[in-house]
PDB file of C-alpha atoms and ligand atoms in Angstrom:
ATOM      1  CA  UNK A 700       5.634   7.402 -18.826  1.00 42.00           C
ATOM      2  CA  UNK A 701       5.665  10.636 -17.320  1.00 45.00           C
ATOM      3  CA  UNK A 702       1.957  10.449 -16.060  1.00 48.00           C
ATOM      4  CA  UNK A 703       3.018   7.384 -14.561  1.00 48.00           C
ATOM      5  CA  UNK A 704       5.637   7.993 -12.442  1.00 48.00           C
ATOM      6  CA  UNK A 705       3.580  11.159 -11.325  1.00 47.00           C
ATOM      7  CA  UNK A 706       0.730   8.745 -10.357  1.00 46.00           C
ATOM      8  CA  UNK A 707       2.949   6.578  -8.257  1.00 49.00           C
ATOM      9  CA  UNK A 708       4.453   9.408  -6.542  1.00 48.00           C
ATOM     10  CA  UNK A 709       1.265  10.574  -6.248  1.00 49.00           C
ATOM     11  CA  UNK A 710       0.030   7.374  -4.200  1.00 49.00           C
ATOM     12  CA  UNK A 711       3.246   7.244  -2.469  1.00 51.00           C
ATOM     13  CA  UNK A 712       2.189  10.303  -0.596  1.00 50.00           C
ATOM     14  CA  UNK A 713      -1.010   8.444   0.761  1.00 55.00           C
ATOM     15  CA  UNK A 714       1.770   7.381   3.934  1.00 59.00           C
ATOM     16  CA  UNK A 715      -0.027   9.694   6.376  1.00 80.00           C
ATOM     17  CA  UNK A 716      -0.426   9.154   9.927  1.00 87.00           C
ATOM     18  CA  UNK A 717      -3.964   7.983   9.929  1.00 90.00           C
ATOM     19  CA  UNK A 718      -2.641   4.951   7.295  1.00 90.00           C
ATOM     20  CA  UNK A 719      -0.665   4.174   9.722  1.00 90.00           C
ATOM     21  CA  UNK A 720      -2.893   3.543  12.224  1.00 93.00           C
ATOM     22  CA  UNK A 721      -5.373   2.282  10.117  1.00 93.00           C
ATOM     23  CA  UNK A 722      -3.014  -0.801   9.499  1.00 94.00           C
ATOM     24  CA  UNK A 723      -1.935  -1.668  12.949  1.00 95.00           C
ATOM     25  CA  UNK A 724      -6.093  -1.598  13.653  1.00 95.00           C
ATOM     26  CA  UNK A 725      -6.670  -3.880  11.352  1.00 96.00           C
ATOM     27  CA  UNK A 726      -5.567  -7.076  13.275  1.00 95.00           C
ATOM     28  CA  UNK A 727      -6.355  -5.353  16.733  1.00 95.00           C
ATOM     29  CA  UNK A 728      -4.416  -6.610  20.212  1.00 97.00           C
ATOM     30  CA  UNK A 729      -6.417  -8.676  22.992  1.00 98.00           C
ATOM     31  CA  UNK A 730      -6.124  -7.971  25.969  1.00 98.00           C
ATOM     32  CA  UNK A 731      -2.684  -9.748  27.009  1.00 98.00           C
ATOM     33  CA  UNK A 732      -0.878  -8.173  24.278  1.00 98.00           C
ATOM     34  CA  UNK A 733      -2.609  -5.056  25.691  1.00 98.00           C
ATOM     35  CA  UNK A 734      -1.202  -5.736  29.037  1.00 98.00           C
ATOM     36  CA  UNK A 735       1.946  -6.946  27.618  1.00 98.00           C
ATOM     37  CA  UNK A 736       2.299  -3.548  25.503  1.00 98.00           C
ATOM     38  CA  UNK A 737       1.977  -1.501  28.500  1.00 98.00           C
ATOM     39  CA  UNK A 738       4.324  -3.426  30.697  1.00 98.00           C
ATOM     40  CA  UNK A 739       6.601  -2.957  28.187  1.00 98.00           C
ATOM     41  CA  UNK A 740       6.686   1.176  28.711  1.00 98.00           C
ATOM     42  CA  UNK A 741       6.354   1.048  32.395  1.00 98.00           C
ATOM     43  CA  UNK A 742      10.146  -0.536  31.953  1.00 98.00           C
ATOM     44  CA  UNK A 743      10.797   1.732  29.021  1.00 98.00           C
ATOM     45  CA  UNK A 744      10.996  -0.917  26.535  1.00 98.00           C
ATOM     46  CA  UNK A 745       9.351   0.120  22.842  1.00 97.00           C
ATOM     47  CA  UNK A 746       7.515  -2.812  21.670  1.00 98.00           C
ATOM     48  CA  UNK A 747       7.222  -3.676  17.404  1.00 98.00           C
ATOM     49  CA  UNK A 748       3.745  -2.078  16.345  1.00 98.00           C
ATOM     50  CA  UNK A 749       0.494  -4.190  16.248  1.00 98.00           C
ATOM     51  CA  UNK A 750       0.805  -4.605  12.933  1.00 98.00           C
ATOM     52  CA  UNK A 751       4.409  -5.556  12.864  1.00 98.00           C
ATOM     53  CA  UNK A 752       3.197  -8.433  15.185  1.00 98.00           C
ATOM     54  CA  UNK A 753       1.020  -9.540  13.160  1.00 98.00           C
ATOM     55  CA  UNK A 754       2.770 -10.164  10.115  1.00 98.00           C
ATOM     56  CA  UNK A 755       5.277 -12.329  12.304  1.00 98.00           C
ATOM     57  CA  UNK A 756       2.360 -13.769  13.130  1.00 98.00           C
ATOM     58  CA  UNK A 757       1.240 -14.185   9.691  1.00 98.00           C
ATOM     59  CA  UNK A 758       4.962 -15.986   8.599  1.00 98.00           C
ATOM     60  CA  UNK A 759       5.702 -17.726  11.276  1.00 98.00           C
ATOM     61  CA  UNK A 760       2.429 -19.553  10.098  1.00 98.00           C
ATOM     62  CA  UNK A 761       3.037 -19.479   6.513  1.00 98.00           C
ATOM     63  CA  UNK A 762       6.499 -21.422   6.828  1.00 98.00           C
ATOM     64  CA  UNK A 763       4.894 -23.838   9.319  1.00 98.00           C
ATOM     65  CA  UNK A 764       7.449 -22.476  11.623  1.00 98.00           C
ATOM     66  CA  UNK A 765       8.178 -25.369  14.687  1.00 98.00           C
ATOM     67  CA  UNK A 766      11.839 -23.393  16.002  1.00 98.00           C
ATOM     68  CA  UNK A 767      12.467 -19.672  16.263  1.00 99.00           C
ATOM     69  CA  UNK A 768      15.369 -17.726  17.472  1.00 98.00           C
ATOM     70  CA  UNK A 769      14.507 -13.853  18.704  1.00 98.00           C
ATOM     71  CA  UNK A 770      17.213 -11.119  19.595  1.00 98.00           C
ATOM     72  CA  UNK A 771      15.108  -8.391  21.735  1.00 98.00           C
ATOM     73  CA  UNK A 772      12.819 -10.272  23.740  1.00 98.00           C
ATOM     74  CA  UNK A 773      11.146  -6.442  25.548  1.00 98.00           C
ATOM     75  CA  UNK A 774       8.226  -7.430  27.360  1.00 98.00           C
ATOM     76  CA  UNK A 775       6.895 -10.176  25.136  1.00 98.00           C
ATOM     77  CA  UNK A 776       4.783  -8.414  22.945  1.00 98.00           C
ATOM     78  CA  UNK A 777       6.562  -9.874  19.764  1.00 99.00           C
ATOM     79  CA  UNK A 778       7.017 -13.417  21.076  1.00 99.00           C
ATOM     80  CA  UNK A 779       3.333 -13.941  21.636  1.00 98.00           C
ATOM     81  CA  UNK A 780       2.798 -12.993  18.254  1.00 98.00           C
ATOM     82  CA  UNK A 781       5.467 -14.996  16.750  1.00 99.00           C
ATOM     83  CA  UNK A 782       3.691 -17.679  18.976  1.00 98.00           C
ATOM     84  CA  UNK A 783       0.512 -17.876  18.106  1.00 98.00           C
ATOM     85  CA  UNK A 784       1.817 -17.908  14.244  1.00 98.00           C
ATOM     86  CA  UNK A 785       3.651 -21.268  15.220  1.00 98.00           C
ATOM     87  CA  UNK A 786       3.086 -24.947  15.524  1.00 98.00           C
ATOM     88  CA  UNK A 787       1.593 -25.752  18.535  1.00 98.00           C
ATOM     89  CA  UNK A 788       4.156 -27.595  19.424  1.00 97.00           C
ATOM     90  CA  UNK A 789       6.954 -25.234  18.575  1.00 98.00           C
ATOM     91  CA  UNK A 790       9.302 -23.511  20.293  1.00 98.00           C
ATOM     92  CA  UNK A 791      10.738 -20.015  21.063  1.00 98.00           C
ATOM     93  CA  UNK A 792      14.032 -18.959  21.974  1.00 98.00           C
ATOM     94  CA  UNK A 793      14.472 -15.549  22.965  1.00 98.00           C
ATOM     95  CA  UNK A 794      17.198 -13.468  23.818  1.00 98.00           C
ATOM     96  CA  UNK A 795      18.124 -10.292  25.776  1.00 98.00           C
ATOM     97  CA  UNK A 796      20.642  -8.593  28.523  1.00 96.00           C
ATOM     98  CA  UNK A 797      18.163  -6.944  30.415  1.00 97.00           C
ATOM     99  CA  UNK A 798      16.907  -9.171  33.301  1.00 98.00           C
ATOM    100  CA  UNK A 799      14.155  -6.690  34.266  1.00 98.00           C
ATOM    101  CA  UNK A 800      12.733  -7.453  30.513  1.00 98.00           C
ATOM    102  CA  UNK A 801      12.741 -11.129  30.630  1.00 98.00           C
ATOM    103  CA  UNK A 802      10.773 -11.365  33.499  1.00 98.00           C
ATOM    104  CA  UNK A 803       8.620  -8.931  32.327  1.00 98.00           C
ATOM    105  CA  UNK A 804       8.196 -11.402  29.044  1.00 98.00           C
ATOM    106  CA  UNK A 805       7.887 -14.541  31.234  1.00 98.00           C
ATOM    107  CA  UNK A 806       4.364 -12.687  32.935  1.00 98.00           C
ATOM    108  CA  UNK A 807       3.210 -11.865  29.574  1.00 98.00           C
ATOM    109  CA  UNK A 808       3.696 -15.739  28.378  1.00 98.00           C
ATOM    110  CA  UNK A 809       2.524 -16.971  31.333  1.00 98.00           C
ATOM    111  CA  UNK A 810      -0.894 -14.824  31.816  1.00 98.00           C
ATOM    112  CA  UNK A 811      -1.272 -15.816  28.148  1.00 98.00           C
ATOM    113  CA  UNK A 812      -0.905 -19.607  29.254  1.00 98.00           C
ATOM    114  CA  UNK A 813       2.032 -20.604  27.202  1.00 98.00           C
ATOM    115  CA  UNK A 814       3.109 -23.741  28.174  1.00 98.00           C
ATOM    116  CA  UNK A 815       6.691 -23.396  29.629  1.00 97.00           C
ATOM    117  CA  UNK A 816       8.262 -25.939  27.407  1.00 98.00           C
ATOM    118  CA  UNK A 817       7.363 -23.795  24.172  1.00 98.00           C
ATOM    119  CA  UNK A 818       9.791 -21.205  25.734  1.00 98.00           C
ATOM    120  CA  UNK A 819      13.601 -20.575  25.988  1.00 98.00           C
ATOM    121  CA  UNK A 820      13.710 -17.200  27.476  1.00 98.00           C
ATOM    122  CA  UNK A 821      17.756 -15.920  27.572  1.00 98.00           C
ATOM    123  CA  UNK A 822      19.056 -13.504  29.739  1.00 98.00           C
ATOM    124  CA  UNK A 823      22.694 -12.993  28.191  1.00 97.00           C
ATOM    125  CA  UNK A 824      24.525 -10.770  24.879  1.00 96.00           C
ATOM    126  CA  UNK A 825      22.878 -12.085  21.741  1.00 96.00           C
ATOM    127  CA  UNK A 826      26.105 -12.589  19.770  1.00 96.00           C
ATOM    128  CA  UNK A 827      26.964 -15.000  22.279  1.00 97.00           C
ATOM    129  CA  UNK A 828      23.776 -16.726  23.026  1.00 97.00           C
ATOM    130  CA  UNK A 829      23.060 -16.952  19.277  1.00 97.00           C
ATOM    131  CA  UNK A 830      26.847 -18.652  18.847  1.00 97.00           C
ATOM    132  CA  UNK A 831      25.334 -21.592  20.803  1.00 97.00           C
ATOM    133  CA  UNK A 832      22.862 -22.266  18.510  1.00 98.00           C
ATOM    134  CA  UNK A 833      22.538 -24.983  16.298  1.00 98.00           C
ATOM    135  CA  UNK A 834      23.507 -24.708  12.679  1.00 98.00           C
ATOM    136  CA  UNK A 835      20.517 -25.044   9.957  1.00 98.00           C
ATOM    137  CA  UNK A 836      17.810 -25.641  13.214  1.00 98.00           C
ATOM    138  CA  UNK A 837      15.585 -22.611  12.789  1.00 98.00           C
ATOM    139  CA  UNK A 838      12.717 -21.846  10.710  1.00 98.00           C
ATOM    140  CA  UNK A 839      12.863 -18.123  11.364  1.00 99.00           C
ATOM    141  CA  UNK A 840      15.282 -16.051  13.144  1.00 98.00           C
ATOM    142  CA  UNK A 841      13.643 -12.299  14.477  1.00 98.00           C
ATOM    143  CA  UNK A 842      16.163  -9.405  15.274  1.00 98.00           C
ATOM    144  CA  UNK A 843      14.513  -6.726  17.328  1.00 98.00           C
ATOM    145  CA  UNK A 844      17.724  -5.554  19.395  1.00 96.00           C
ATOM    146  CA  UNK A 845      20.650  -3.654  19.036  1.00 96.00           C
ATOM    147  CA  UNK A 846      20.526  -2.608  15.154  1.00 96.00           C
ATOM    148  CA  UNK A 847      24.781  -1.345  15.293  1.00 97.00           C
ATOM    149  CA  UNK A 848      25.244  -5.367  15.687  1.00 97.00           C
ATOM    150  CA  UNK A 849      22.802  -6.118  12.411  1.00 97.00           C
ATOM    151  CA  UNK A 850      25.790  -7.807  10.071  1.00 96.00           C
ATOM    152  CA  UNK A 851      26.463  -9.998  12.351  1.00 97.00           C
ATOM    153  CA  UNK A 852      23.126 -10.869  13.268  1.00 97.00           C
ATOM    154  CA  UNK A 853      22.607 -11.388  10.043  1.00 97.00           C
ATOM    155  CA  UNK A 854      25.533 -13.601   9.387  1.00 97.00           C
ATOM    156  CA  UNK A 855      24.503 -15.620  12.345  1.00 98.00           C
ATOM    157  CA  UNK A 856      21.135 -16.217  11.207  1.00 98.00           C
ATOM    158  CA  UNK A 857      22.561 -17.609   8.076  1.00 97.00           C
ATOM    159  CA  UNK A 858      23.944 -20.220   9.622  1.00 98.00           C
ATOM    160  CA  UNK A 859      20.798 -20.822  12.072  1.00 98.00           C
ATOM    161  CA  UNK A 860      18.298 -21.251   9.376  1.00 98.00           C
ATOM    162  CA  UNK A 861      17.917 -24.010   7.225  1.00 98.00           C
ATOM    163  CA  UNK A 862      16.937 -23.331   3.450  1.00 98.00           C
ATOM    164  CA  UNK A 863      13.503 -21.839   3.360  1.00 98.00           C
ATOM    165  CA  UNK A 864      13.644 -19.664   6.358  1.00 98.00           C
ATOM    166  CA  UNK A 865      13.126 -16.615   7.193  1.00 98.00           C
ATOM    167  CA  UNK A 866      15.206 -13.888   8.866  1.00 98.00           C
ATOM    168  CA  UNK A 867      13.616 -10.779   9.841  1.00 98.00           C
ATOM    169  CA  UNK A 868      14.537  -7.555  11.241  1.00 98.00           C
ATOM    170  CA  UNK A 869      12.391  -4.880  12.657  1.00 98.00           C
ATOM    171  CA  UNK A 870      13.233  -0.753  12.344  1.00 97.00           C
ATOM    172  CA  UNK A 871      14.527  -1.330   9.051  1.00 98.00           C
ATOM    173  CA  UNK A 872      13.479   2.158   8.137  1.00 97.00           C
ATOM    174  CA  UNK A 873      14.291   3.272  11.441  1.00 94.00           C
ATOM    175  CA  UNK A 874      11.524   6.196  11.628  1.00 89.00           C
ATOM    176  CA  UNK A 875      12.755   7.699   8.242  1.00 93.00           C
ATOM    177  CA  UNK A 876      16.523   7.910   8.771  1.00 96.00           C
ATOM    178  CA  UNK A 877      17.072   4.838   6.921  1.00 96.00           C
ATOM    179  CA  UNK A 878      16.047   6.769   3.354  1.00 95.00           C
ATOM    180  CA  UNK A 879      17.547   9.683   3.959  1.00 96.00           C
ATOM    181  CA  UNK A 880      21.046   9.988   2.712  1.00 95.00           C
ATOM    182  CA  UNK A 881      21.804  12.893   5.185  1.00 97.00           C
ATOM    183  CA  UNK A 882      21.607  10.939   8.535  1.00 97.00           C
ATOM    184  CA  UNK A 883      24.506   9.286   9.307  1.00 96.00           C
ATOM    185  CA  UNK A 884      24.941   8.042  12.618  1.00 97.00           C
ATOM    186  CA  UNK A 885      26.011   4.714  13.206  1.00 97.00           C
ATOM    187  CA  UNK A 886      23.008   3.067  14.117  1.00 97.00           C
ATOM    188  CA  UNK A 887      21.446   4.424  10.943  1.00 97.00           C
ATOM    189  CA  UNK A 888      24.464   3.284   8.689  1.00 97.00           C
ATOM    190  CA  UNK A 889      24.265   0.163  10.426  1.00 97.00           C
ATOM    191  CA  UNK A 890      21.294  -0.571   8.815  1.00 98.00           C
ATOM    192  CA  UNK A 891      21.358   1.079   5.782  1.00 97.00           C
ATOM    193  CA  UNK A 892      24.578  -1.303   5.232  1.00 97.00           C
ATOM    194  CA  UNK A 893      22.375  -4.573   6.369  1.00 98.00           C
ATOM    195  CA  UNK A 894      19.725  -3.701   3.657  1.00 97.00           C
ATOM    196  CA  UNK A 895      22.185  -3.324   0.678  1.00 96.00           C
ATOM    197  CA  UNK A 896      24.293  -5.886   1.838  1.00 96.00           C
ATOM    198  CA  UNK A 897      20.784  -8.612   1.891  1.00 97.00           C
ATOM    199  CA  UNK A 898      19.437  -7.161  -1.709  1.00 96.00           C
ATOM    200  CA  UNK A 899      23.302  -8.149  -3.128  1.00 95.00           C
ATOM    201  CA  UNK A 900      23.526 -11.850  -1.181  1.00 96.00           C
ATOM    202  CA  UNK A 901      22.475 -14.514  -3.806  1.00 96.00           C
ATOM    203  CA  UNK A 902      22.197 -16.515  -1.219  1.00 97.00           C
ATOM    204  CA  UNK A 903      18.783 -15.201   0.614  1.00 98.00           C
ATOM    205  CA  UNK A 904      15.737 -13.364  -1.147  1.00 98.00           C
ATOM    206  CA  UNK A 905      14.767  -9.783   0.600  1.00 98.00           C
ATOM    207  CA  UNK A 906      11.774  -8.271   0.955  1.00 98.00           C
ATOM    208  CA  UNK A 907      11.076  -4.225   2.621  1.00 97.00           C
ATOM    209  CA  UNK A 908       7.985  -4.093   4.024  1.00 97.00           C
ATOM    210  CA  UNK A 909       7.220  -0.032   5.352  1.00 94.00           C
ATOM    211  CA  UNK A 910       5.126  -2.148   8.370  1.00 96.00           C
ATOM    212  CA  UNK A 911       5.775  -0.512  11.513  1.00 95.00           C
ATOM    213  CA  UNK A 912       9.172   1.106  11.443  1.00 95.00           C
ATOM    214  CA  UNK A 913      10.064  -1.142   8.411  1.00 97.00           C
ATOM    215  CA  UNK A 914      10.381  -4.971   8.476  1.00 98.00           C
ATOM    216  CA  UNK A 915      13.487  -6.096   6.426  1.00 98.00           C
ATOM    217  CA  UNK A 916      12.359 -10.001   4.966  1.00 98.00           C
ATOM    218  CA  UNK A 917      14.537 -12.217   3.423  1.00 98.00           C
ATOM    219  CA  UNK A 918      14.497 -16.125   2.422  1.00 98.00           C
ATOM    220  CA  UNK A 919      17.107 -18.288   2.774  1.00 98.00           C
ATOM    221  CA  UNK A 920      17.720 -20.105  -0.538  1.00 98.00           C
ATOM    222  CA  UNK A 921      21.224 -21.550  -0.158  1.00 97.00           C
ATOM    223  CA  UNK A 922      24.157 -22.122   1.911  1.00 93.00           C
TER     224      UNK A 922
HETATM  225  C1  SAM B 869      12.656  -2.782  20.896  1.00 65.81           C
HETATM  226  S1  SAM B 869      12.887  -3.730  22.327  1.00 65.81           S
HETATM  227  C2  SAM B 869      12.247  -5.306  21.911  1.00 65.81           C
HETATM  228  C3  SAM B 869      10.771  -5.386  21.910  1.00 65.81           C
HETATM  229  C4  SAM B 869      10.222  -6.756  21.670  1.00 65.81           C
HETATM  230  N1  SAM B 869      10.774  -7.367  20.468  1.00 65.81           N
HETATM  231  C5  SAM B 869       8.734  -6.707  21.554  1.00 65.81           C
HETATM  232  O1  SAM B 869       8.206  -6.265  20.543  1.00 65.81           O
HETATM  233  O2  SAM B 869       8.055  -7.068  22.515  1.00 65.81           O
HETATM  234  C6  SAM B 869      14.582  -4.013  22.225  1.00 65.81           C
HETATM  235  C7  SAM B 869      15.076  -5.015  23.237  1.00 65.81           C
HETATM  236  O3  SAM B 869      16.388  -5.349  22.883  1.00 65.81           O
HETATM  237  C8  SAM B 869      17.198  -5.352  24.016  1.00 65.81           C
HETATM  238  N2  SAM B 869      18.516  -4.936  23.564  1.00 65.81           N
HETATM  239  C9  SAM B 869      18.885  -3.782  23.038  1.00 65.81           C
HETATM  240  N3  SAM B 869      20.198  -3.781  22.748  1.00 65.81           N
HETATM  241  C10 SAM B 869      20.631  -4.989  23.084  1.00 65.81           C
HETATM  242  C11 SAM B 869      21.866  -5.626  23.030  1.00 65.81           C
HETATM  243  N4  SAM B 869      22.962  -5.052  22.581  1.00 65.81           N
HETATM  244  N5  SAM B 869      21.937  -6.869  23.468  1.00 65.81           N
HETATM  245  C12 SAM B 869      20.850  -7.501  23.921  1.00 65.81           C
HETATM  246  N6  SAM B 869      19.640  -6.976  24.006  1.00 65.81           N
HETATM  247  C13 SAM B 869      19.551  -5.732  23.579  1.00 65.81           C
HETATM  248  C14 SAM B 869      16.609  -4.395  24.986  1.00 65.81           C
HETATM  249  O4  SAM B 869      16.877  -4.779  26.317  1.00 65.81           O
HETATM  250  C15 SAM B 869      15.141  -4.465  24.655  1.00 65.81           C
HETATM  251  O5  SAM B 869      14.450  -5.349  25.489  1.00 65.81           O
END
């Protein structure tokens, strides 16, 4: 038993930097997430890793995924993943209060030749925007915003998704703080509480993925 638990601690410690990078290369960005990525810094906005893209990518697909809701649209980078994981004929609603990033997001979607009807983009406060939404009409709801408003994003995606969804929030492990029991500031406890408080709801299934800076997954399984 003892061996054991020395072996997994041993693998454990295999999270280096070069793993790291090693995953987001393994689905490598074209060239308009490329551009999109970089318009993103030049208006200071930290897009989710390539990786983290991808696996939105990946269950946006999975679920078959025709309506999404996003909180933190940046410059795009995420909603062109999210995307190209949907039905073609699917649509995207995304959400933030900085003007200067939504039209930033509408280039990216349009140099990637997204037809406008597959696109909601929101320039208002989440909480309110998402308040508007209708009940049960979402197949998977992505938080990527402010994470000191992450209960009630999470209570509002409950109500957006119908059973079998997803919701899914990015920086769950926000860069390390999340695991360690000394850092308490309130974005930190903000999440820590969002991660217990999904693992105890028997209403949704959670997943913690240590993909970017930690995807928090969960299902949906009743009302
Ligand atoms: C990390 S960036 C999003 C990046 C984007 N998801 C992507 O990967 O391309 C966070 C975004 O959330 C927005 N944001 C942060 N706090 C917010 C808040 N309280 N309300 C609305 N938007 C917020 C910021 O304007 C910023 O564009």
């Amino acid at each position: 038993m003892q061996d054991r638990r020395r072996r997994r601690a041993t693998i454990s410690t295999d999270d280096t930097a070069a793993s790291r990078q090693f995953v987001d290369d393994y689905r490598p960005e074209d060239d308009l997430l490329d551009a999109a990525r970089r318009r993103g810094e030049e208006i200071g906005v930290t897009s989710v890793s390539p990786a983290t893209g991808a696996t939105l990518q990946w269950l946006a697909q999975l679920i078959g995924a025709r309506a999404v809701a996003e909180v933190g649209t940046g410059a795009g980078v995420s909603g062109l993943w999210l995307l190209r994981g949907m039905a073609a004929d699917g649509v995207l609603t995304t959400v933030d209060d900085e003007t200067e990033n939504t039209r930033a997001a509408r280039q990216t979607f349009n140099e990637a030749g997204v037809p406008t009807q597959r696109v909601r983009l929101i320039t208002g406060r989440p909480l309110d925007v998402l308040s508007r939404l209708a009940d049960t009409a979402y197949d998977l709801v992505f938080f990527d915003g402010n994470p000191q408003e992450s209960t009630r994003y999470l209570h509002e995606a409950l109500r957006l998704l119908r059973l079998g969804g997803l919701v899914v929030f990015d920086d769950a492990l926000a860069g390390g703080r999340v695991a360690d029991p000394a850092q308490r500031d309130a974005a930190t406890i903000a999440v820590r509480t969002l991660i217990n408080d999904t693992r105890d709801d028997d209403r949704i299934r959670p997943v913690l993925l240590p993909v970017g800076d930690g995807m928090l997954v969960a299902q949906k399984l009743a009302d």
